[in-house]
Amino acid sequence: MTIFNYTLNYVDVIIVGILLLTFFVGYAKGILITLVNLIRYSVGLFLCMFVANGYYEMFYNSFVKERIVNKLSTQVVTSANIDEILANLNTTVNSLPSFVKKGIDISSLSFSSGDDIASIIAENVFQPIALIIVKALLFVLTFVVFFGLTGLIIHAIRKHNNKKRNESRHKSKLKTIDRIFGGLFGFVKGALIVFIFVSAVGAISQIDSFRDNAFVSTALNSSLYNYLLDVNPFNLITEGIL
């Protein structure tokens, strides 16, 4: 679709749709709930990225690394024969989901019979993709916990606010002002969501197995996406989600 000599793709539509949706939702809810939600999203999303970026290596080393090494020791490194180990490794890699398998390269892997082969394979083959998965899981876990707890608080505030608005003597005038500012703050909240979306797509596009993905390619061809990527404040604060 072309509008004023600008060619729209569906990523542009998604971005604009998020902004419009959050504006109208904010308009419907009013300023108090929308402002609280704006603060909630600002703090919550920053916290999610802070935890994901700051603790993924510690989490991997403490809970994941040893499990991978043990799994390799029992399923891949079953003998001292290098050819047999490589055959087992190929079988293991081929059994993985395609999006994981595409990001794994064993062509440059090198070791000898005297090495700790399981640890070498874990570090050079599986660790890069495992770190990305751990980081994403930490983001999701923090998101669920933070927004779940604050959602309960928002629900209580919303009930109180609705009761107060219904009891107002100047309901019509105050309600209009309340909704206008609610819409404006809703738009700001939408911008935050869009910046997170842009940051996430930018991070995913750096992963070899996702570079040819149709959605990622469409996003990279969007002028609006690339403009938002350049001015994205989250890239300055956290260097992206991943």
CSV table of C-alpha atoms in Angstrom, one decimal:
chain,number,residue,atom,x,y,z
A,1,MET,CA,0.0,0.0,0.0
A,2,THR,CA,1.3,3.5,-1.0
A,3,ILE,CA,0.2,6.6,0.9
A,4,PHE,CA,1.8,10.0,-0.1
A,5,ASN,CA,4.6,8.3,-2.0
A,6,TYR,CA,5.4,6.1,1.1
A,7,THR,CA,5.0,2.4,0.7
A,8,LEU,CA,3.5,0.8,3.8
A,9,ASN,CA,4.1,-2.8,4.8
A,10,TYR,CA,2.4,-4.8,7.5
A,11,VAL,CA,5.2,-3.9,10.1
A,12,ASP,CA,4.3,-0.2,9.6
A,13,VAL,CA,0.6,-1.1,10.1
A,14,ILE,CA,1.5,-3.0,13.3
A,15,ILE,CA,3.5,0.0,14.7
A,16,VAL,CA,0.8,2.5,13.9
A,17,GLY,CA,-1.9,0.1,15.2
A,18,ILE,CA,-0.2,-0.1,18.5
A,19,LEU,CA,0.0,3.6,18.9
A,20,LEU,CA,-3.7,4.1,17.9
A,21,LEU,CA,-4.9,1.3,20.1
A,22,THR,CA,-3.1,2.5,23.2
A,23,PHE,CA,-4.4,6.1,22.6
A,24,PHE,CA,-8.0,5.0,22.4
A,25,VAL,CA,-7.6,2.6,25.4
A,26,GLY,CA,-6.1,5.4,27.4
A,27,TYR,CA,-8.9,7.7,26.3
A,28,ALA,CA,-11.5,5.2,27.5
A,29,LYS,CA,-9.8,4.6,30.9
A,30,GLY,CA,-8.9,8.1,31.8
A,31,ILE,CA,-5.7,9.8,33.0
A,32,LEU,CA,-5.2,8.2,36.4
A,33,ILE,CA,-5.3,4.6,35.3
A,34,THR,CA,-3.4,5.4,32.1
A,35,LEU,CA,-0.7,7.4,34.0
A,36,VAL,CA,-0.3,4.6,36.5
A,37,ASN,CA,0.0,2.1,33.6
A,38,LEU,CA,2.5,4.3,31.9
A,39,ILE,CA,4.8,4.4,35.0
A,40,ARG,CA,4.2,0.7,35.4
A,41,TYR,CA,5.3,-0.1,31.8
A,42,SER,CA,8.3,2.3,32.0
A,43,VAL,CA,9.6,0.7,35.2
A,44,GLY,CA,8.5,-2.8,34.4
A,45,LEU,CA,10.1,-3.0,30.9
A,46,PHE,CA,13.3,-1.4,32.1
A,47,LEU,CA,13.4,-3.9,35.0
A,48,CYS,CA,12.8,-6.8,32.6
A,49,MET,CA,15.7,-5.7,30.4
A,50,PHE,CA,17.9,-4.9,33.4
A,51,VAL,CA,17.4,-8.4,34.8
A,52,ALA,CA,17.8,-10.1,31.4
A,53,ASN,CA,20.9,-8.3,30.5
A,54,GLY,CA,22.5,-8.3,34.0
A,55,TYR,CA,21.9,-11.8,35.2
A,56,TYR,CA,21.7,-14.1,32.2
A,57,GLU,CA,25.4,-15.2,32.4
A,58,MET,CA,25.1,-15.9,36.1
A,59,PHE,CA,21.9,-17.9,35.6
A,60,TYR,CA,23.5,-19.8,32.8
A,61,ASN,CA,26.6,-20.7,34.7
A,62,SER,CA,24.6,-21.6,37.9
A,63,PHE,CA,21.7,-23.6,36.4
A,64,VAL,CA,22.2,-24.5,32.7
A,65,LYS,CA,25.9,-25.0,31.9
A,66,GLU,CA,26.4,-28.1,34.0
A,67,ARG,CA,23.1,-29.7,32.7
A,68,ILE,CA,24.3,-29.2,29.1
A,69,VAL,CA,27.7,-30.7,29.8
A,70,ASN,CA,26.1,-33.7,31.6
A,71,LYS,CA,23.7,-34.2,28.7
A,72,LEU,CA,26.6,-34.2,26.2
A,73,SER,CA,28.6,-36.6,28.3
A,74,THR,CA,25.8,-39.2,28.3
A,75,GLN,CA,24.5,-38.7,24.7
A,76,VAL,CA,27.4,-37.4,22.6
A,77,VAL,CA,30.7,-38.2,24.2
A,78,THR,CA,30.0,-41.9,24.6
A,79,SER,CA,33.6,-43.0,23.7
A,80,ALA,CA,37.1,-41.8,23.0
A,81,ASN,CA,36.6,-42.2,19.3
A,82,ILE,CA,36.5,-38.7,17.7
A,83,ASP,CA,34.5,-39.8,14.6
A,84,GLU,CA,31.9,-41.5,16.8
A,85,ILE,CA,31.6,-38.3,18.9
A,86,LEU,CA,31.1,-36.1,15.8
A,87,ALA,CA,28.5,-38.5,14.5
A,88,ASN,CA,26.6,-38.4,17.8
A,89,LEU,CA,26.9,-34.6,17.8
A,90,ASN,CA,25.4,-34.4,14.3
A,91,THR,CA,22.5,-36.6,15.4
A,92,THR,CA,21.9,-34.5,18.4
A,93,VAL,CA,22.0,-31.2,16.5
A,94,ASN,CA,19.7,-32.6,13.8
A,95,SER,CA,17.1,-33.5,16.5
A,96,LEU,CA,16.8,-30.0,17.7
A,97,PRO,CA,14.1,-27.5,16.5
A,98,SER,CA,14.9,-25.9,13.2
A,99,PHE,CA,15.2,-22.4,14.6
A,100,VAL,CA,17.8,-23.6,17.1
A,101,LYS,CA,19.6,-25.9,14.6
A,102,LYS,CA,20.1,-23.1,12.1
A,103,GLY,CA,22.1,-21.1,14.7
A,104,ILE,CA,24.6,-24.0,15.4
A,105,ASP,CA,27.8,-24.5,13.4
A,106,ILE,CA,30.1,-27.4,14.2
A,107,SER,CA,32.3,-27.1,11.1
A,108,SER,CA,35.0,-25.3,12.9
A,109,LEU,CA,34.9,-27.4,16.1
A,110,SER,CA,38.3,-28.9,17.0
A,111,PHE,CA,39.3,-31.1,19.9
A,112,SER,CA,41.5,-34.1,20.7
A,113,SER,CA,40.9,-37.3,22.7
A,114,GLY,CA,42.7,-35.8,25.8
A,115,ASP,CA,40.4,-32.7,26.0
A,116,ASP,CA,37.3,-32.3,28.1
A,117,ILE,CA,35.3,-32.8,25.0
A,118,ALA,CA,31.8,-32.3,26.5
A,119,SER,CA,32.8,-28.9,28.0
A,120,ILE,CA,34.4,-27.8,24.7
A,121,ILE,CA,31.3,-28.7,22.7
A,122,ALA,CA,29.0,-27.0,25.3
A,123,GLU,CA,31.1,-23.8,25.2
A,124,ASN,CA,31.6,-23.6,21.4
A,125,VAL,CA,28.4,-25.1,20.0
A,126,PHE,CA,25.5,-24.8,22.5
A,127,GLN,CA,26.5,-21.9,24.8
A,128,PRO,CA,25.8,-19.0,22.3
A,129,ILE,CA,22.2,-20.1,21.6
A,130,ALA,CA,21.6,-21.2,25.2
A,131,LEU,CA,22.6,-17.7,26.4
A,132,ILE,CA,20.1,-16.1,24.1
A,133,ILE,CA,17.3,-18.4,25.3
A,134,VAL,CA,18.2,-17.8,29.0
A,135,LYS,CA,18.2,-14.1,28.5
A,136,ALA,CA,14.7,-14.3,26.8
A,137,LEU,CA,13.4,-16.5,29.6
A,138,LEU,CA,14.6,-14.1,32.3
A,139,PHE,CA,12.9,-11.3,30.5
A,140,VAL,CA,9.6,-13.2,30.3
A,141,LEU,CA,9.8,-14.4,33.9
A,142,THR,CA,10.5,-10.9,35.2
A,143,PHE,CA,7.6,-9.6,33.0
A,144,VAL,CA,5.1,-12.1,34.4
A,145,VAL,CA,6.1,-11.6,38.0
A,146,PHE,CA,6.2,-7.8,37.9
A,147,PHE,CA,3.1,-7.2,35.8
A,148,GLY,CA,1.2,-9.9,37.6
A,149,LEU,CA,1.8,-8.2,41.0
A,150,THR,CA,1.2,-4.7,39.8
A,151,GLY,CA,-1.9,-5.8,37.9
A,152,LEU,CA,-3.5,-6.6,41.2
A,153,ILE,CA,-2.8,-3.1,42.4
A,154,ILE,CA,-4.0,-1.5,39.2
A,155,HIS,CA,-7.3,-3.4,39.6
A,156,ALA,CA,-7.9,-2.0,43.0
A,157,ILE,CA,-7.1,1.6,41.8
A,158,ARG,CA,-9.4,1.2,38.9
A,159,LYS,CA,-12.3,0.2,41.1
A,160,HIS,CA,-11.7,3.2,43.3
A,161,ASN,CA,-11.3,5.5,40.4
A,162,ASN,CA,-14.5,4.3,38.7
A,163,LYS,CA,-16.5,4.8,41.9
A,164,LYS,CA,-15.1,8.3,42.3
A,165,ARG,CA,-15.9,9.3,38.8
A,166,ASN,CA,-19.4,8.1,39.1
A,167,GLU,CA,-19.9,10.2,42.2
A,168,SER,CA,-18.6,13.4,40.7
A,169,ARG,CA,-21.1,16.3,40.3
A,170,HIS,CA,-19.2,17.6,37.3
A,171,LYS,CA,-19.1,14.2,35.7
A,172,SER,CA,-19.4,15.3,32.0
A,173,LYS,CA,-16.7,18.0,31.9
A,174,LEU,CA,-14.2,16.2,34.2
A,175,LYS,CA,-14.7,13.0,32.3
A,176,THR,CA,-13.9,14.7,29.0
A,177,ILE,CA,-10.6,16.2,30.3
A,178,ASP,CA,-9.8,13.0,32.1
A,179,ARG,CA,-10.2,11.1,28.8
A,180,ILE,CA,-8.2,13.5,26.7
A,181,PHE,CA,-5.2,13.3,29.0
A,182,GLY,CA,-5.7,9.6,29.3
A,183,GLY,CA,-5.4,9.3,25.6
A,184,LEU,CA,-2.2,11.4,25.5
A,185,PHE,CA,-0.6,9.3,28.2
A,186,GLY,CA,-1.9,6.2,26.4
A,187,PHE,CA,-0.1,7.3,23.3
A,188,VAL,CA,3.2,7.7,25.2
A,189,LYS,CA,2.7,4.2,26.6
A,190,GLY,CA,2.2,2.9,23.1
A,191,ALA,CA,5.5,4.6,22.1
A,192,LEU,CA,7.2,2.7,24.8
A,193,ILE,CA,5.7,-0.6,23.6
A,194,VAL,CA,6.8,0.2,20.0
A,195,PHE,CA,10.4,1.0,21.1
A,196,ILE,CA,10.5,-2.4,22.9
A,197,PHE,CA,9.1,-4.1,19.8
A,198,VAL,CA,11.7,-2.4,17.6
A,199,SER,CA,14.5,-3.3,20.0
A,200,ALA,CA,13.4,-6.9,20.1
A,201,VAL,CA,13.2,-7.2,16.3
A,202,GLY,CA,16.6,-5.5,16.0
A,203,ALA,CA,18.1,-8.1,18.4
A,204,ILE,CA,16.5,-11.0,16.6
A,205,SER,CA,17.8,-9.8,13.3
A,206,GLN,CA,21.4,-10.2,14.6
A,207,ILE,CA,20.8,-14.0,15.0
A,208,ASP,CA,21.9,-15.9,11.9
A,209,SER,CA,19.0,-18.3,11.9
A,210,PHE,CA,16.4,-15.4,11.9
A,211,ARG,CA,18.0,-13.1,9.3
A,212,ASP,CA,16.1,-14.6,6.4
A,213,ASN,CA,12.8,-14.7,8.4
A,214,ALA,CA,10.0,-13.1,6.4
A,215,PHE,CA,8.8,-10.9,9.3
A,216,VAL,CA,12.3,-9.8,10.1
A,217,SER,CA,13.1,-9.0,6.5
A,218,THR,CA,9.8,-7.0,6.2
A,219,ALA,CA,10.7,-5.0,9.3
A,220,LEU,CA,14.2,-4.2,8.1
A,221,ASN,CA,12.7,-2.9,4.8
A,222,SER,CA,10.3,-0.5,6.7
A,223,SER,CA,11.4,3.1,6.8
A,224,LEU,CA,9.3,3.7,9.9
A,225,TYR,CA,10.9,0.8,11.7
A,226,ASN,CA,14.4,2.0,10.8
A,227,TYR,CA,13.7,5.5,11.9
A,228,LEU,CA,12.4,4.3,15.3
A,229,LEU,CA,15.4,2.0,15.6
A,230,ASP,CA,17.7,5.1,15.2
A,231,VAL,CA,15.9,7.1,17.9
A,232,ASN,CA,15.1,4.2,20.2
A,233,PRO,CA,16.0,5.3,23.8
A,234,PHE,CA,16.1,1.7,25.0
A,235,ASN,CA,19.1,1.0,22.8
A,236,LEU,CA,21.0,3.7,24.6
A,237,ILE,CA,20.0,2.5,28.1
A,238,THR,CA,20.2,-1.2,27.7
A,239,GLU,CA,21.7,-2.0,24.3
A,240,GLY,CA,18.4,-3.8,23.4
A,241,ILE,CA,16.6,-6.7,24.9
A,242,LEU,CA,19.1,-9.3,23.8
